[in-house]
């Protein structure tokens, strides 16, 4: 099997890659795959921002979470498969490119799904991705005898779940599925999707690489940060077209950038690869928990876009709603980051007191929006996150110093 970065071969046998393969890093194909998700995430973020700006944040929340689940789950399935079975040969590349095409179709259908609950294009794009992934698993089952049962279980589970999605869409379009039952059915199918990996790997776990997985998640996190920066930048450009540079615009745009820098710092305080290597049994909690982390970052991008955009014109949303569109995703990101990494990492990433006090302050700030204004709330939110970073770094350094200064235990001492 060629290492990452080696010249592509016509065809090689698809067998499981080594868990401890040295210097495992994301391939150029994986990076190209991620770029197609930039389009999908941007579309989801933009539509949610429109709902917030029009004063319909709650009605836009469910479509946002549904479409983002499809985006995240498709990305995650490919990522974990590639960590175990990336052959980088011609069939593998072609099937991966088919999945990329499906992502772009899904992205094209986001406005219709978010605007008037038309999920047909999203479903078609998702179907294209899933068919290609099933083909990859069938190939793994045929060429890797040791992992055959696991691979075939994956193929069967994905196919059954996809049949359920098609039935859900057809029933909804035909009116056979009542409107009030559509969201519960969606949730049930999502739970089915989440159950497939746990069921498939009961026979034999796949050989995903912990440091490679941690890097892949980190790269997707950076993509989401980039989408937030892009959304805020587009809002600045739009505000400048409608009005002159104002103090509010400068404060909100600058504070939003500082806020993103602080959250980035918190996420990358400690690498997760070593924790995944030592505690592989926590991989489901870590991997699935990132849905909330990723969705929070995407929603924060939408909130920052609205907060910046309202400086150039009056938004349909009230200052309270605009501020909570920034505060809630920020608080959720911090809470979920702490929850996901609490047991995984040997050293503390975030301290509970710091997290709870910071989150409480962030969630209370928007209540003062009517008196202080959106700019003051966003700036204070950014300041709190910067303070959390500083306190976490100081506490982490002091804790490391105490552990280093602690004398070694004598032999036989309990």
Short mmCIF file of C-alpha atoms in Angstrom, two decimals:
data_model
loop_
_atom_site.label_atom_id
_atom_site.label_comp_id
_atom_site.label_asym_id
_atom_site.label_seq_id
_atom_site.Cartn_x
_atom_site.Cartn_y
_atom_site.Cartn_z
CA UNK A 1 0.00 0.00 0.00
CA UNK A 2 1.50 3.35 -0.96
CA UNK A 3 2.09 5.86 1.81
CA UNK A 4 0.28 9.20 1.78
CA UNK A 5 1.78 11.44 -0.86
CA UNK A 6 3.13 8.57 -2.99
CA UNK A 7 2.35 8.32 -6.69
CA UNK A 8 -1.09 6.91 -7.42
CA UNK A 9 -1.14 3.27 -8.53
CA UNK A 10 -3.66 1.78 -10.94
CA UNK A 11 -4.98 -0.65 -8.35
CA UNK A 12 -3.77 -2.14 -5.09
CA UNK A 13 -5.35 -4.59 -2.69
CA UNK A 14 -7.57 -2.80 -0.16
CA UNK A 15 -6.47 -4.05 3.24
CA UNK A 16 -6.60 -2.37 6.63
CA UNK A 17 -3.85 0.16 7.30
CA UNK A 18 -1.75 -0.08 10.45
CA UNK A 19 -3.05 1.65 13.57
CA UNK A 20 0.48 2.77 14.47
CA UNK A 21 1.61 3.72 10.97
CA UNK A 22 4.36 6.35 11.45
CA UNK A 23 4.01 9.88 10.05
CA UNK A 24 0.41 9.32 8.95
CA UNK A 25 -1.02 12.59 7.65
CA UNK A 26 -3.93 13.78 5.53
CA UNK A 27 -3.52 13.03 1.84
CA UNK A 28 -3.97 15.52 -0.98
CA UNK A 29 -7.19 13.74 -1.91
CA UNK A 30 -8.58 14.22 1.59
CA UNK A 31 -7.73 17.91 1.45
CA UNK A 32 -9.52 18.21 -1.90
CA UNK A 33 -12.47 16.35 -0.41
CA UNK A 34 -12.64 18.89 2.41
CA UNK A 35 -12.75 21.76 -0.08
CA UNK A 36 -16.06 20.54 -1.47
CA UNK A 37 -17.48 20.73 2.04
CA UNK A 38 -16.46 24.37 2.20
CA UNK A 39 -19.19 25.03 -0.36
CA UNK A 40 -21.78 23.02 1.56
CA UNK A 41 -21.00 24.63 4.92
CA UNK A 42 -21.03 28.10 3.37
CA UNK A 43 -24.48 27.45 1.91
CA UNK A 44 -25.87 26.17 5.23
CA UNK A 45 -24.38 29.11 7.14
CA UNK A 46 -25.67 31.71 4.68
CA UNK A 47 -29.24 30.38 4.79
CA UNK A 48 -29.27 30.31 8.59
CA UNK A 49 -27.94 33.88 8.66
CA UNK A 50 -30.85 34.97 6.44
CA UNK A 51 -33.34 33.41 8.85
CA UNK A 52 -31.73 35.16 11.83
CA UNK A 53 -31.62 38.54 10.07
CA UNK A 54 -35.28 38.26 9.12
CA UNK A 55 -36.27 37.53 12.70
CA UNK A 56 -37.04 33.83 12.06
CA UNK A 57 -34.12 32.22 13.87
CA UNK A 58 -36.19 29.49 15.54
CA UNK A 59 -37.97 28.46 12.34
CA UNK A 60 -34.63 28.29 10.55
CA UNK A 61 -32.92 26.29 13.29
CA UNK A 62 -34.43 22.89 12.46
CA UNK A 63 -33.57 23.01 8.71
CA UNK A 64 -30.08 24.20 9.66
CA UNK A 65 -29.52 21.28 12.04
CA UNK A 66 -30.99 18.77 9.59
CA UNK A 67 -28.92 19.82 6.59
CA UNK A 68 -25.80 20.23 8.70
CA UNK A 69 -26.28 16.69 10.01
CA UNK A 70 -26.22 15.39 6.42
CA UNK A 71 -23.07 17.39 5.68
CA UNK A 72 -21.29 16.36 8.88
CA UNK A 73 -22.26 12.69 8.72
CA UNK A 74 -21.16 12.32 5.10
CA UNK A 75 -17.81 13.94 5.90
CA UNK A 76 -17.32 11.85 9.03
CA UNK A 77 -18.13 8.53 7.36
CA UNK A 78 -15.58 9.14 4.62
CA UNK A 79 -12.97 10.35 7.10
CA UNK A 80 -13.09 7.27 9.32
CA UNK A 81 -13.23 4.93 6.34
CA UNK A 82 -10.21 6.62 4.77
CA UNK A 83 -8.28 6.38 8.03
CA UNK A 84 -8.69 2.59 7.88
CA UNK A 85 -8.68 1.77 4.16
CA UNK A 86 -7.14 4.58 2.12
CA UNK A 87 -5.38 2.87 -0.81
CA UNK A 88 -5.01 6.02 -2.95
CA UNK A 89 -5.35 3.99 -6.13
CA UNK A 90 -7.51 4.77 -9.16
CA UNK A 91 -10.79 3.08 -8.02
CA UNK A 92 -10.49 4.66 -4.57
CA UNK A 93 -9.89 8.12 -6.04
CA UNK A 94 -12.76 7.83 -8.51
CA UNK A 95 -15.27 6.74 -5.86
CA UNK A 96 -14.09 9.56 -3.59
CA UNK A 97 -14.61 12.05 -6.42
CA UNK A 98 -18.15 10.71 -6.85
CA UNK A 99 -18.72 11.55 -3.19
CA UNK A 100 -17.37 15.06 -3.84
CA UNK A 101 -19.90 15.49 -6.64
CA UNK A 102 -22.64 14.45 -4.24
CA UNK A 103 -21.51 17.10 -1.76
CA UNK A 104 -21.82 19.80 -4.42
CA UNK A 105 -25.31 18.62 -5.37
CA UNK A 106 -26.27 18.70 -1.70
CA UNK A 107 -24.88 22.23 -1.37
CA UNK A 108 -26.92 23.37 -4.37
CA UNK A 109 -30.07 22.13 -2.67
CA UNK A 110 -29.50 23.93 0.64
CA UNK A 111 -31.43 27.14 -0.27
CA UNK A 112 -34.52 25.14 -1.24
CA UNK A 113 -34.30 22.98 1.90
CA UNK A 114 -33.86 25.96 4.22
CA UNK A 115 -36.31 28.22 2.40
CA UNK A 116 -39.34 26.01 1.90
CA UNK A 117 -38.42 22.53 3.19
CA UNK A 118 -37.68 21.10 -0.27
CA UNK A 119 -35.12 18.39 0.47
CA UNK A 120 -35.08 16.73 -2.95
CA UNK A 121 -31.72 18.08 -4.13
CA UNK A 122 -30.18 17.52 -0.70
CA UNK A 123 -31.47 13.93 -0.73
CA UNK A 124 -30.09 13.29 -4.22
CA UNK A 125 -26.66 14.61 -3.26
CA UNK A 126 -26.70 12.54 -0.08
CA UNK A 127 -27.73 9.44 -2.06
CA UNK A 128 -24.80 9.90 -4.47
CA UNK A 129 -22.37 10.11 -1.55
CA UNK A 130 -23.81 7.08 0.20
CA UNK A 131 -23.83 4.86 -2.89
CA UNK A 132 -20.14 5.60 -3.43
CA UNK A 133 -19.38 4.88 0.22
CA UNK A 134 -21.26 1.56 0.10
CA UNK A 135 -19.15 0.64 -2.93
CA UNK A 136 -16.01 1.41 -0.94
CA UNK A 137 -17.12 -0.81 1.93
CA UNK A 138 -18.06 -3.64 -0.44
CA UNK A 139 -14.62 -3.45 -1.96
CA UNK A 140 -13.05 -3.58 1.51
CA UNK A 141 -15.18 -6.60 2.32
CA UNK A 142 -14.10 -8.36 -0.85
CA UNK A 143 -10.36 -7.65 -0.53
CA UNK A 144 -9.76 -7.67 3.25
CA UNK A 145 -10.77 -11.09 4.64
CA UNK A 146 -9.92 -10.14 8.23
CA UNK A 147 -12.30 -7.19 8.21
CA UNK A 148 -14.92 -8.66 5.86
CA UNK A 149 -17.77 -9.01 8.36
CA UNK A 150 -17.29 -5.48 9.62
CA UNK A 151 -17.14 -4.03 6.11
CA UNK A 152 -20.25 -5.89 4.97
CA UNK A 153 -22.11 -4.79 8.08
CA UNK A 154 -21.21 -1.20 7.27
CA UNK A 155 -22.42 -1.61 3.70
CA UNK A 156 -25.70 -3.18 4.85
CA UNK A 157 -26.31 -0.64 7.60
CA UNK A 158 -25.67 2.35 5.33
CA UNK A 159 -27.91 0.88 2.61
CA UNK A 160 -30.77 0.29 5.07
CA UNK A 161 -30.46 3.80 6.48
CA UNK A 162 -30.41 5.27 2.98
CA UNK A 163 -33.56 3.36 2.09
CA UNK A 164 -35.14 4.90 5.17
CA UNK A 165 -34.17 8.42 4.03
CA UNK A 166 -35.69 7.82 0.60
CA UNK A 167 -38.89 6.50 2.17
CA UNK A 168 -39.01 9.54 4.49
CA UNK A 169 -38.64 11.95 1.57
CA UNK A 170 -41.15 10.17 -0.71
CA UNK A 171 -43.72 9.93 2.09
CA UNK A 172 -43.30 13.61 2.94
CA UNK A 173 -43.58 14.69 -0.71
CA UNK A 174 -46.68 12.55 -1.24
CA UNK A 175 -48.36 13.87 1.89
CA UNK A 176 -48.48 10.43 3.47
CA UNK A 177 -46.26 11.61 6.32
CA UNK A 178 -47.90 14.34 8.43
CA UNK A 179 -45.90 17.54 8.84
CA UNK A 180 -45.72 17.13 12.61
CA UNK A 181 -44.18 13.65 12.18
CA UNK A 182 -41.42 14.66 9.77
CA UNK A 183 -38.96 15.95 12.36
CA UNK A 184 -39.40 12.95 14.74
CA UNK A 185 -38.90 10.59 11.78
CA UNK A 186 -35.79 12.52 10.77
CA UNK A 187 -34.46 12.18 14.32
CA UNK A 188 -35.16 8.43 14.31
CA UNK A 189 -33.29 7.99 11.04
CA UNK A 190 -30.39 10.05 12.37
CA UNK A 191 -30.20 7.76 15.41
CA UNK A 192 -30.19 4.78 13.03
CA UNK A 193 -27.26 6.30 11.13
CA UNK A 194 -25.36 6.86 14.38
CA UNK A 195 -25.99 3.26 15.42
CA UNK A 196 -24.52 1.72 12.25
CA UNK A 197 -20.81 2.11 13.22
CA UNK A 198 -21.35 0.70 16.71
CA UNK A 199 -23.24 -2.30 15.29
CA UNK A 200 -20.77 -2.88 12.45
CA UNK A 201 -17.67 -2.81 14.66
CA UNK A 202 -18.96 -5.29 17.22
CA UNK A 203 -17.43 -8.08 15.17
CA UNK A 204 -14.03 -6.44 14.66
CA UNK A 205 -13.06 -2.77 15.11
CA UNK A 206 -11.63 -0.93 12.12
CA UNK A 207 -7.98 0.14 12.21
CA UNK A 208 -8.42 3.92 12.20
CA UNK A 209 -5.31 5.91 13.01
CA UNK A 210 -5.74 8.12 16.12
CA UNK A 211 -3.35 10.89 15.12
CA UNK A 212 -4.70 10.93 11.57
CA UNK A 213 -8.29 11.22 12.85
CA UNK A 214 -7.34 14.02 15.24
CA UNK A 215 -5.68 15.88 12.37
CA UNK A 216 -8.69 15.41 10.10
CA UNK A 217 -11.06 16.79 12.73
CA UNK A 218 -8.71 19.68 13.36
CA UNK A 219 -8.66 20.52 9.65
CA UNK A 220 -12.45 20.51 9.45
CA UNK A 221 -12.56 22.74 12.53
CA UNK A 222 -10.27 25.20 10.75
CA UNK A 223 -12.60 25.11 7.73
CA UNK A 224 -15.50 26.10 9.98
CA UNK A 225 -13.47 28.91 11.53
CA UNK A 226 -12.65 30.06 8.02
CA UNK A 227 -16.32 30.04 7.09
CA UNK A 228 -17.06 32.26 10.09
CA UNK A 229 -14.34 34.69 9.03
CA UNK A 230 -15.68 34.67 5.47
CA UNK A 231 -19.26 35.26 6.62
CA UNK A 232 -18.20 38.21 8.78
CA UNK A 233 -16.05 39.61 5.97
CA UNK A 234 -18.93 39.42 3.51
CA UNK A 235 -21.14 41.21 6.02
CA UNK A 236 -18.52 43.96 6.42
CA UNK A 237 -18.41 44.42 2.65
CA UNK A 238 -22.20 44.61 2.52
CA UNK A 239 -22.35 47.09 5.40
CA UNK A 240 -19.76 49.30 3.72
CA UNK A 241 -21.84 49.41 0.55
CA UNK A 242 -24.87 50.68 2.47
CA UNK A 243 -23.17 53.02 4.94
CA UNK A 244 -19.86 54.59 5.85
CA UNK A 245 -17.39 53.05 8.26
CA UNK A 246 -18.81 53.43 11.74
CA UNK A 247 -17.52 52.82 15.21
CA UNK A 248 -20.07 50.03 15.70
CA UNK A 249 -18.88 48.27 12.54
CA UNK A 250 -15.24 48.40 13.61
CA UNK A 251 -16.00 47.17 17.13
CA UNK A 252 -18.21 44.27 16.05
CA UNK A 253 -15.94 43.15 13.20
CA UNK A 254 -12.82 43.38 15.36
CA UNK A 255 -14.44 41.71 18.34
CA UNK A 256 -15.80 38.91 16.17
CA UNK A 257 -12.30 38.21 14.88
CA UNK A 258 -10.87 38.19 18.42
CA UNK A 259 -13.69 35.86 19.50
CA UNK A 260 -12.83 33.38 16.76
CA UNK A 261 -9.14 33.57 17.64
CA UNK A 262 -9.94 32.78 21.29
CA UNK A 263 -12.16 29.80 20.41
CA UNK A 264 -9.49 28.50 18.03
CA UNK A 265 -6.96 28.73 20.86
CA UNK A 266 -9.21 26.78 23.19
CA UNK A 267 -9.79 24.02 20.64
CA UNK A 268 -6.10 23.52 19.88
CA UNK A 269 -4.78 23.86 23.45
CA UNK A 270 -3.93 20.16 23.58
CA UNK A 271 -3.71 17.63 20.73
CA UNK A 272 -6.34 14.90 20.83
CA UNK A 273 -4.33 12.26 18.95
CA UNK A 274 -2.55 10.89 22.01
CA UNK A 275 -5.79 10.69 23.96
CA UNK A 276 -7.48 8.76 21.13
CA UNK A 277 -4.50 6.45 20.97
CA UNK A 278 -4.68 5.62 24.69
CA UNK A 279 -8.48 5.63 25.00
CA UNK A 280 -9.87 4.28 21.75
CA UNK A 281 -13.09 3.27 23.53
CA UNK A 282 -13.96 6.98 23.84
CA UNK A 283 -13.81 7.53 20.10
CA UNK A 284 -17.61 7.47 19.65
CA UNK A 285 -18.17 10.09 22.33
CA UNK A 286 -15.38 12.22 20.87
CA UNK A 287 -16.37 11.79 17.23
CA UNK A 288 -20.13 12.17 17.67
CA UNK A 289 -19.71 15.06 20.10
CA UNK A 290 -18.08 17.04 17.34
CA UNK A 291 -21.43 17.38 15.60
CA UNK A 292 -22.39 19.93 18.24
CA UNK A 293 -18.96 21.57 18.13
CA UNK A 294 -19.02 21.89 14.35
CA UNK A 295 -22.66 23.03 14.23
CA UNK A 296 -21.95 25.64 16.90
CA UNK A 297 -19.11 27.08 14.85
CA UNK A 298 -21.27 27.20 11.73
CA UNK A 299 -24.10 28.88 13.66
CA UNK A 300 -21.61 31.35 15.16
CA UNK A 301 -20.56 32.31 11.65
CA UNK A 302 -24.19 33.05 10.83
CA UNK A 303 -24.61 35.05 14.03
CA UNK A 304 -21.50 37.14 13.40
CA UNK A 305 -22.64 37.80 9.84
CA UNK A 306 -25.95 39.18 11.11
CA UNK A 307 -24.27 41.17 13.91
CA UNK A 308 -21.93 42.86 11.44
CA UNK A 309 -24.59 43.31 8.76
CA UNK A 310 -27.05 45.08 11.04
CA UNK A 311 -24.63 48.01 11.40
CA UNK A 312 -25.37 49.02 7.81
CA UNK A 313 -29.15 48.61 7.91
CA UNK A 314 -31.94 47.76 10.29
CA UNK A 315 -32.29 44.00 10.68
CA UNK A 316 -35.62 42.28 11.18
CA UNK A 317 -34.24 40.68 14.32
CA UNK A 318 -34.09 42.56 17.61
CA UNK A 319 -30.75 43.34 19.30
CA UNK A 320 -31.54 40.61 21.85
CA UNK A 321 -31.93 37.98 19.12
CA UNK A 322 -28.78 39.14 17.29
CA UNK A 323 -26.73 38.97 20.47
CA UNK A 324 -28.04 35.53 21.38
CA UNK A 325 -27.22 34.37 17.84
CA UNK A 326 -23.60 35.01 18.84
CA UNK A 327 -23.77 34.07 22.53
CA UNK A 328 -25.55 30.70 22.31
CA UNK A 329 -23.22 29.12 19.70
CA UNK A 330 -20.20 30.45 21.60
CA UNK A 331 -21.42 28.99 24.90
CA UNK A 332 -22.34 25.65 23.29
CA UNK A 333 -18.93 25.40 21.61
CA UNK A 334 -17.14 25.88 24.93
CA UNK A 335 -19.41 23.50 26.85
CA UNK A 336 -19.20 20.74 24.24
CA UNK A 337 -15.44 21.17 23.84
CA UNK A 338 -15.06 20.62 27.57
CA UNK A 339 -17.48 17.67 27.63
CA UNK A 340 -15.89 15.92 24.66
CA UNK A 341 -12.30 16.25 25.90
CA UNK A 342 -12.87 15.91 29.65
CA UNK A 343 -12.18 12.16 29.84
CA UNK A 344 -10.11 11.83 26.68
CA UNK A 345 -7.09 13.92 27.65
CA UNK A 346 -4.82 13.11 30.58
CA UNK A 347 -4.18 16.81 31.22
CA UNK A 348 -7.13 19.13 31.75
CA UNK A 349 -8.07 21.08 28.66
CA UNK A 350 -10.61 23.28 30.42
CA UNK A 351 -11.38 23.61 34.11
CA UNK A 352 -15.05 23.19 35.11
CA UNK A 353 -15.17 26.40 37.14
CA UNK A 354 -13.70 28.38 34.25
CA UNK A 355 -16.12 26.84 31.78
CA UNK A 356 -19.26 27.27 33.87
CA UNK A 357 -18.51 30.84 34.94
CA UNK A 358 -17.55 31.88 31.43
CA UNK A 359 -20.59 30.27 29.82
CA UNK A 360 -22.95 31.78 32.39
CA UNK A 361 -21.52 35.24 31.78
CA UNK A 362 -21.76 34.85 28.00
CA UNK A 363 -25.40 33.76 28.17
CA UNK A 364 -26.38 36.63 30.49
CA UNK A 365 -24.73 39.37 28.42
CA UNK A 366 -27.43 39.61 25.68
CA UNK A 367 -29.99 40.62 28.30
CA UNK A 368 -28.28 44.01 28.37
CA UNK A 369 -28.37 44.40 24.58
CA UNK A 370 -31.28 46.86 24.53
CA UNK A 371 -29.33 49.27 26.72
CA UNK A 372 -25.70 48.74 25.71
CA UNK A 373 -26.11 47.79 22.05
CA UNK A 374 -24.95 44.82 19.98
CA UNK A 375 -21.37 46.07 19.66
CA UNK A 376 -20.81 46.20 23.42
CA UNK A 377 -22.22 42.69 23.92
CA UNK A 378 -20.09 41.15 21.16
CA UNK A 379 -16.99 42.93 22.45
CA UNK A 380 -17.60 41.75 26.00
CA UNK A 381 -18.24 38.20 24.79
CA UNK A 382 -14.89 38.24 23.02
CA UNK A 383 -13.21 39.64 26.14
CA UNK A 384 -14.64 36.84 28.29
CA UNK A 385 -13.35 34.20 25.87
CA UNK A 386 -9.90 35.81 25.84
CA UNK A 387 -9.93 35.80 29.64
CA UNK A 388 -10.89 32.11 29.62
CA UNK A 389 -7.93 31.35 27.36
CA UNK A 390 -5.56 33.27 29.63
CA UNK A 391 -6.85 31.65 32.83
CA UNK A 392 -6.72 28.17 31.26
CA UNK A 393 -3.14 28.67 30.10
CA UNK A 394 -2.03 29.93 33.54
CA UNK A 395 -3.81 27.13 35.41
CA UNK A 396 -2.46 24.54 33.00
CA UNK A 397 1.08 25.83 33.42
CA UNK A 398 0.80 25.89 37.21
CA UNK A 399 -0.60 22.36 37.20
CA UNK A 400 2.26 21.15 35.01
CA UNK A 401 4.77 22.84 37.33
CA UNK A 402 3.28 21.13 40.39
CA UNK A 403 3.37 17.73 38.69
CA UNK A 404 6.99 18.27 37.70
CA UNK A 405 8.02 19.42 41.18
CA UNK A 406 6.25 16.52 42.92
CA UNK A 407 8.88 14.05 44.29
CA UNK A 408 8.76 10.51 42.90
CA UNK A 409 7.06 7.87 45.03
CA UNK A 410 9.21 5.41 46.88
CA UNK A 411 9.16 1.81 45.75
CA UNK A 412 6.22 -0.07 47.26
CA UNK A 413 4.49 3.13 48.38
CA UNK A 414 0.72 3.03 47.67
#
